[in-house]
C-alpha cells in the first residue's frame, strides 16, 4: 500500500492512501485542479487545461471530463477506480470509442458545448458565466505569468480546434487510483503507434488528518514523448504565400483589400503557421481589451466575430454594426447573433462592387463608436 512518511523533528508520521469515495469524487478533483495531470512528464511545455465539460454525451455514452487548451487541443479524461471491473482493459476501448466520437464533432459544436458548460453550475467559480474566450484568457493570464509565457491570441481558437480535430490530434487520459500492469502495457502500445496521445494517470490521494489537507501524488504512464505546442505566428509574407493558392482571382483581390484595410489601421493580428489556411484578424481595443472584429483566411473565408465582441462591446454598438452589415446585398444577420455564440461567415462574392465599401464602412463606424484610434496591432 502506498504511503507517505513525514518527519517532524525526532518523530515520523505515516500517511496512508486515502482513496476516493467514488469516481465522481476523482472527477471533482480533476475539474477543480487540472494541474493534477502532470502533462510535463509527457510533453514539452504543455499549455494549461480549461475544463469545458462533464458527463459529455458522445456516441452511445458519456465521457467523464473534457478539457481544452489554447492550442485548440481537446483532452478527454475517463475515470475508473480499482474496484470497478472496467478498470482493467475495458476502459481503454471505451476511451478510444469516446475519442472517435469526439473527433467527429465540429469546432463550432465544441465551442457551443464549452459555453454551455461555463454557464452551468458545474463550472469552476472563477470561470462561471464567462464565454470560452473570456475563460481561456483568464486562465492564460495566470499561467503565462507563472511560466513566463507570452499571452496567446485567441481570435482563431475555434479555427485551431477545427484544425486539431481534422488532423486527429486528441489527447486521451485514463485516470485511475491504482494501475494494473496489463492496463499500462495496453496504453503504452496504443499511444506509441497513434497520432493522438492516450495516457494513463495514476492519482494517489493521501489525507493528513492533522491539518485536513489532501495530498496527491500523480504519475503519468504509457506515453511516447510528443509535442502539442502551438506553431509559430504568421507574418504578412507567409500569409501571402498561402494566398497564392486561392484560385478565384476576384476573391484574392478582396482578401488583399481587407488585408490592406486592416494593416492601414494598425489593427492586424496574425494566425499561426501550419494550418491549411493562413489567417489574420482585425482587432479593436475597447476598455483595455483587444477584441477581434472579423477574421479572413487565405482560402477565401471571412467570419464576423460577434461571439468575441459579446459582453466586451456595448450591445447597442454591436447591434448597430449588425444593421450596418445588413446593408450589404445578400447579408442578413438576425438578432440572434447578439445573444448566441456565433461567428457567421460572409461570402467574399458579396463584397464585390459596393459590398466591400459597405463592409469597411460598417467596421469603421463601429470603431468610431468605441474609439477606433485605440486599434491595436
Coordinates of C-alpha atoms in Angstrom, one line a residue:
X1 CA 0.0 0.0 0.0
X2 CA 1.3 3.4 -0.9
X3 CA 2.2 5.7 2.0
X4 CA 4.0 9.0 2.7
X5 CA 6.3 9.3 5.7
X6 CA 6.6 12.8 7.2
X7 CA 9.5 13.5 9.6
X8 CA 8.8 16.1 12.2
X9 CA 11.8 16.6 14.5
X10 CA 12.5 13.4 16.2
X11 CA 9.4 11.6 15.1
X12 CA 7.8 10.4 11.9
X13 CA 4.2 10.4 10.9
X14 CA 2.8 8.0 8.3
X15 CA 0.1 9.0 5.9
X16 CA -1.7 6.1 4.2
X17 CA -3.5 6.2 0.9
X18 CA -7.0 7.6 1.4
X19 CA -8.5 6.6 -1.9
X20 CA -11.7 8.1 -3.3
X21 CA -15.3 7.6 -2.2
X22 CA -16.4 7.4 -5.9
X23 CA -15.3 8.1 -9.4
X24 CA -17.3 11.3 -9.2
X25 CA -15.0 12.5 -6.4
X26 CA -12.0 11.8 -8.6
X27 CA -13.6 13.8 -11.4
X28 CA -14.3 16.7 -9.0
X29 CA -10.6 17.0 -8.1
X30 CA -9.5 16.9 -11.7
X31 CA -12.1 19.5 -12.8
X32 CA -11.1 21.8 -9.9
X33 CA -7.4 21.3 -10.2
X34 CA -6.4 20.4 -13.8
X35 CA -2.7 20.8 -12.8
X36 CA -3.1 17.4 -11.1
X37 CA -2.5 16.0 -14.6
X38 CA 1.4 16.1 -14.9
X39 CA 1.5 16.6 -18.7
X40 CA 5.0 18.0 -18.4
X41 CA 6.1 14.4 -17.9
X42 CA 5.0 13.6 -21.4
X43 CA 5.1 16.8 -23.4
X44 CA 7.4 19.8 -23.8
X45 CA 5.9 23.0 -22.3
X46 CA 2.3 21.8 -22.3
X47 CA -0.4 24.5 -22.2
X48 CA -2.8 24.7 -19.2
X49 CA -6.1 23.0 -19.4
X50 CA -9.5 24.6 -19.1
X51 CA -12.4 22.4 -18.1
X52 CA -15.2 22.6 -20.7
X53 CA -17.4 19.6 -20.0
X54 CA -18.5 16.9 -17.6
X55 CA -20.5 13.8 -18.5
X56 CA -20.1 14.8 -22.1
X57 CA -22.5 13.0 -24.4
X58 CA -20.5 11.2 -27.1
X59 CA -21.9 8.4 -29.2
X60 CA -23.8 5.9 -27.1
X61 CA -22.3 7.1 -23.8
X62 CA -20.9 10.0 -21.7
X63 CA -17.3 10.8 -21.3
X64 CA -16.4 11.9 -17.8
X65 CA -14.4 15.1 -18.2
X66 CA -13.3 17.3 -21.1
X67 CA -10.6 19.9 -21.2
X68 CA -9.4 22.4 -23.9
X69 CA -6.1 24.3 -24.2
X70 CA -5.2 27.4 -26.1
X71 CA -3.7 25.3 -29.0
X72 CA -7.3 24.0 -29.6
X73 CA -6.3 20.6 -28.3
X74 CA -9.0 18.6 -26.6
X75 CA -8.2 16.4 -23.6
X76 CA -10.7 13.7 -22.7
X77 CA -10.4 12.0 -19.3
X78 CA -12.2 8.8 -18.3
X79 CA -12.0 7.9 -14.6
X80 CA -12.1 4.4 -13.2
X81 CA -11.4 3.2 -9.6
X82 CA -9.7 -0.1 -9.0
X83 CA -12.8 -1.6 -7.5
X84 CA -14.6 -1.0 -10.9
X85 CA -14.0 -4.2 -13.0
X86 CA -13.8 -1.9 -16.1
X87 CA -10.5 -0.5 -14.7
X88 CA -8.6 -3.3 -16.4
X89 CA -8.8 -3.4 -20.2
X90 CA -12.4 -2.4 -21.0
X91 CA -11.7 1.2 -20.1
X92 CA -9.2 1.6 -22.9
X93 CA -11.7 0.5 -25.6
X94 CA -14.3 2.8 -24.0
X95 CA -11.9 5.8 -24.0
X96 CA -11.0 5.1 -27.7
X97 CA -14.7 5.0 -28.6
X98 CA -15.3 8.3 -26.9
X99 CA -12.2 9.7 -28.7
X100 CA -13.6 8.6 -32.1
X101 CA -16.9 10.2 -31.4
X102 CA -15.2 13.4 -30.2
X103 CA -13.2 13.6 -33.4
X104 CA -16.5 13.8 -35.4
X105 CA -17.6 17.0 -33.7
X106 CA -17.2 20.3 -35.5
X107 CA -15.2 23.1 -33.9
X108 CA -18.5 25.1 -33.6
X109 CA -20.1 22.3 -31.7
X110 CA -17.1 22.1 -29.3
X111 CA -17.3 25.9 -28.7
X112 CA -21.0 25.7 -28.2
X113 CA -20.7 22.8 -25.6
X114 CA -17.9 24.7 -23.8
X115 CA -20.0 27.8 -23.5
X116 CA -23.0 25.8 -22.2
X117 CA -20.7 24.2 -19.6
X118 CA -19.3 27.5 -18.5
X119 CA -22.8 28.8 -18.0
X120 CA -23.8 25.8 -15.9
X121 CA -23.3 25.2 -12.2
X122 CA -20.6 22.7 -12.8
X123 CA -18.0 25.2 -14.0
X124 CA -15.4 26.4 -11.5
X125 CA -16.4 29.6 -9.8
X126 CA -13.6 31.7 -11.4
X127 CA -14.9 30.8 -14.9
X128 CA -18.6 30.5 -14.3
X129 CA -20.8 32.6 -16.7
X130 CA -17.8 33.6 -18.8
X131 CA -17.6 32.9 -22.5
X132 CA -15.0 30.4 -23.7
X133 CA -12.6 33.2 -24.9
X134 CA -13.0 35.1 -21.7
X135 CA -12.4 32.0 -19.6
X136 CA -9.4 30.9 -21.7
X137 CA -8.0 34.5 -21.4
X138 CA -8.3 34.4 -17.7
X139 CA -6.6 31.0 -17.5
X140 CA -3.7 32.2 -19.8
X141 CA -3.2 35.4 -17.9
X142 CA -2.4 33.4 -14.7
X143 CA -0.4 30.7 -16.4
X144 CA 1.6 33.0 -18.6
X145 CA 2.7 34.9 -15.6
X146 CA 3.7 31.7 -13.8
X147 CA 5.5 30.2 -16.8
X148 CA 6.9 33.3 -18.3
X149 CA 4.9 32.8 -21.5
X150 CA 3.6 35.4 -23.8
X151 CA -0.2 35.6 -23.9
X152 CA -1.6 33.8 -26.9
X153 CA -4.1 35.4 -29.3
X154 CA -7.5 33.7 -29.1
X155 CA -9.3 35.1 -32.1
X156 CA -8.6 31.9 -34.0
X157 CA -9.2 29.5 -31.2
X158 CA -12.2 27.9 -32.9
X159 CA -10.2 27.5 -36.1
X160 CA -7.4 25.8 -34.1
X161 CA -9.9 23.4 -32.6
X162 CA -11.1 22.5 -36.1
X163 CA -7.5 22.0 -37.2
X164 CA -6.7 19.7 -34.4
X165 CA -9.8 17.7 -34.9
X166 CA -9.2 17.4 -38.7
X167 CA -5.7 16.2 -38.0
X168 CA -6.9 13.6 -35.5
X169 CA -5.0 15.2 -32.6
X170 CA -6.8 14.5 -29.4
X171 CA -5.3 13.8 -26.0
X172 CA -7.0 10.9 -24.2
X173 CA -6.4 10.1 -20.5
X174 CA -7.5 7.2 -18.3
X175 CA -7.4 8.3 -14.7
X176 CA -7.2 5.7 -12.0
X177 CA -6.4 5.3 -8.4
X178 CA -4.3 2.2 -8.9
X179 CA -2.8 0.6 -12.0
X180 CA -2.8 -3.0 -13.4
X181 CA 0.3 -4.0 -15.4
X182 CA -1.8 -5.1 -18.4
X183 CA -3.6 -1.8 -18.5
X184 CA -0.3 0.1 -18.5
X185 CA 1.1 -2.2 -21.3
X186 CA -2.1 -1.7 -23.4
X187 CA -2.0 2.1 -23.1
X188 CA 1.7 2.3 -23.9
X189 CA 1.2 0.2 -27.1
X190 CA -1.7 2.3 -28.3
X191 CA -0.1 5.6 -27.6
X192 CA 3.2 4.7 -29.3
X193 CA 1.5 3.8 -32.5
X194 CA -1.0 6.6 -32.9
X195 CA -1.2 10.3 -33.9
X196 CA -3.1 11.1 -30.7
X197 CA -2.0 10.7 -27.1
X198 CA -3.5 8.2 -24.7
X199 CA -2.0 8.4 -21.2
X200 CA -2.6 6.5 -18.0
X201 CA -2.8 8.8 -15.0
X202 CA -2.5 7.3 -11.5
X203 CA -3.6 9.8 -8.9
X204 CA -2.9 8.6 -5.4
X205 CA -4.5 10.6 -2.7
X206 CA -3.4 10.9 0.9
X207 CA -5.2 12.5 3.8
X208 CA -3.4 14.4 6.5
X209 CA -5.8 14.3 9.5
X210 CA -3.6 16.7 11.5
X211 CA -4.4 19.7 9.2
X212 CA -7.2 18.2 7.0
X213 CA -5.0 18.5 3.9
X214 CA -5.4 16.4 0.8
X215 CA -2.0 15.3 -0.6
X216 CA -1.9 14.0 -4.2
X217 CA 0.9 12.0 -5.9
X218 CA 0.3 11.9 -9.7
X219 CA 2.1 9.6 -12.1
X220 CA 1.7 9.6 -15.9
X221 CA 2.4 6.3 -17.7
X222 CA 2.2 4.9 -21.2
X223 CA 3.3 7.9 -23.2
X224 CA 5.8 8.4 -26.0
X225 CA 7.0 11.9 -25.8
X226 CA 5.2 14.1 -28.3
X227 CA 4.8 17.8 -28.8
X228 CA 1.5 19.6 -29.0
X229 CA 2.9 23.1 -28.9
X230 CA 1.5 25.8 -31.0
X231 CA 3.0 26.5 -34.4
X232 CA 4.7 29.9 -34.9
X233 CA 2.8 33.0 -35.6
X234 CA 2.3 34.0 -39.2
X235 CA 3.5 37.2 -40.8
X236 CA 2.4 39.0 -44.0
X237 CA 4.9 37.3 -46.2
X238 CA 3.8 33.8 -45.0
X239 CA 0.2 34.8 -45.4
X240 CA 0.7 35.9 -49.0
X241 CA 2.5 32.7 -49.8
X242 CA -0.7 30.8 -48.7
X243 CA -2.9 33.3 -50.6
X244 CA -1.3 32.3 -53.9
X245 CA -3.2 29.0 -53.6
X246 CA -6.5 30.9 -53.9
X247 CA -7.6 30.3 -57.4
X248 CA -10.5 32.7 -57.6
X249 CA -8.8 35.9 -58.6
X250 CA -11.6 38.2 -57.5
X251 CA -11.7 36.6 -54.1
X252 CA -8.0 37.0 -53.8
X253 CA -8.3 40.7 -54.6
X254 CA -10.9 41.2 -51.9
X255 CA -8.7 39.4 -49.4
X256 CA -5.8 41.8 -50.4
X257 CA -8.1 44.8 -49.9
X258 CA -9.2 43.6 -46.5
X259 CA -5.6 43.0 -45.6
X260 CA -4.7 46.5 -46.7
X261 CA -7.6 48.0 -44.8
X262 CA -6.6 46.1 -41.6
X263 CA -2.9 47.0 -41.9
X264 CA -3.6 50.7 -42.5
X265 CA -5.4 50.9 -39.2
X266 CA -2.6 49.0 -37.4
X267 CA -5.3 46.6 -36.2
X268 CA -3.9 43.3 -37.5
X269 CA -3.5 40.0 -35.6
X270 CA -1.9 37.1 -37.4
X271 CA -3.0 33.5 -37.2
X272 CA -0.5 30.6 -36.9
X273 CA 1.6 28.8 -39.4
X274 CA 0.9 25.1 -40.1
X275 CA -2.8 25.3 -40.8
X276 CA -4.2 24.5 -44.2
X277 CA -5.3 28.1 -44.5
X278 CA -3.4 31.1 -43.1
X279 CA -5.5 33.8 -41.4
X280 CA -5.5 37.3 -40.0
X281 CA -7.9 39.2 -37.8
X282 CA -9.0 42.8 -37.4
X283 CA -8.8 44.0 -33.8
X284 CA -10.1 47.0 -31.8
X285 CA -9.1 47.7 -28.3
X286 CA -12.0 48.7 -26.1
X287 CA -12.0 49.1 -22.3
X288 CA -8.4 47.8 -22.2
X289 CA -9.1 44.6 -24.0
X290 CA -8.2 43.5 -27.6
X291 CA -11.4 42.4 -29.4
X292 CA -11.4 40.6 -32.7
X293 CA -14.0 42.0 -35.2
X294 CA -13.5 39.8 -38.2
X295 CA -11.2 37.1 -39.4
X296 CA -10.1 36.4 -43.0
X297 CA -8.3 33.3 -44.3
X298 CA -6.0 32.7 -47.3
X299 CA -8.6 30.2 -48.6
X300 CA -11.1 33.0 -49.1
X301 CA -13.2 32.8 -45.9
X302 CA -14.5 35.7 -43.9
X303 CA -16.1 35.4 -40.4
X304 CA -17.6 38.2 -38.4
X305 CA -16.7 37.6 -34.8
X306 CA -19.9 38.5 -32.9
X307 CA -19.0 35.8 -30.3
X308 CA -15.8 37.6 -29.4
X309 CA -17.5 41.0 -29.2
X310 CA -20.3 39.8 -26.8
X311 CA -20.0 41.2 -23.3
X312 CA -17.0 43.3 -24.3
X313 CA -18.5 46.0 -26.6
X314 CA -21.8 47.6 -25.5
X315 CA -24.7 45.7 -27.1
X316 CA -26.1 48.8 -28.8
X317 CA -22.9 49.2 -30.8
X318 CA -22.8 45.5 -31.8
X319 CA -26.4 45.7 -32.9
X320 CA -25.7 48.9 -35.0
X321 CA -22.8 47.0 -36.5
X322 CA -25.1 44.2 -37.4
X323 CA -27.5 46.6 -39.1
X324 CA -24.7 48.3 -41.0
X325 CA -23.5 44.9 -42.3
X326 CA -27.1 44.1 -43.4
X327 CA -26.9 47.0 -45.8
X328 CA -24.6 44.7 -47.9
X329 CA -26.8 43.0 -50.5
X330 CA -27.1 39.3 -49.6
X331 CA -26.2 39.7 -45.9
X332 CA -29.0 39.2 -43.4
X333 CA -27.8 38.7 -39.9
X334 CA -30.7 38.4 -37.5
X335 CA -30.7 39.5 -33.8
X336 CA -29.7 36.0 -32.6
X337 CA -26.0 36.9 -33.4
X338 CA -26.2 39.3 -30.4
X339 CA -27.2 36.6 -27.9
X340 CA -25.8 33.4 -29.3
X341 CA -22.1 32.5 -29.6
X342 CA -21.9 32.9 -33.3
X343 CA -19.2 33.8 -35.9
X344 CA -21.3 33.9 -39.1
X345 CA -19.5 33.9 -42.4
X346 CA -19.9 36.4 -45.2
X347 CA -19.2 35.1 -48.7
X348 CA -16.5 37.1 -50.4
X349 CA -18.5 37.3 -53.6
X350 CA -20.9 39.6 -51.7
X351 CA -18.1 42.1 -51.2
X352 CA -17.6 42.7 -54.9
X353 CA -18.5 46.2 -56.1
X354 CA -20.2 48.3 -53.4
X355 CA -20.3 45.5 -50.9
X356 CA -16.6 45.9 -49.9
X357 CA -17.1 49.7 -49.3
X358 CA -20.2 49.0 -47.2
X359 CA -18.3 46.4 -45.2
X360 CA -15.3 48.7 -44.5
X361 CA -17.7 51.5 -43.6
X362 CA -19.5 49.3 -41.1
X363 CA -16.2 48.3 -39.4
X364 CA -15.1 51.9 -39.4
X365 CA -18.4 53.1 -37.9
X366 CA -18.1 50.5 -35.1
X367 CA -14.6 51.8 -34.4
X368 CA -15.8 55.4 -34.3
X369 CA -18.5 54.3 -31.8
X370 CA -16.0 52.8 -29.4
X371 CA -12.9 54.9 -30.2
X372 CA -11.1 53.2 -33.1
X373 CA -8.0 55.2 -32.5
X374 CA -7.2 52.6 -29.9
X375 CA -6.9 49.9 -32.5
X376 CA -4.0 47.5 -31.7
X377 CA -1.7 45.5 -34.0

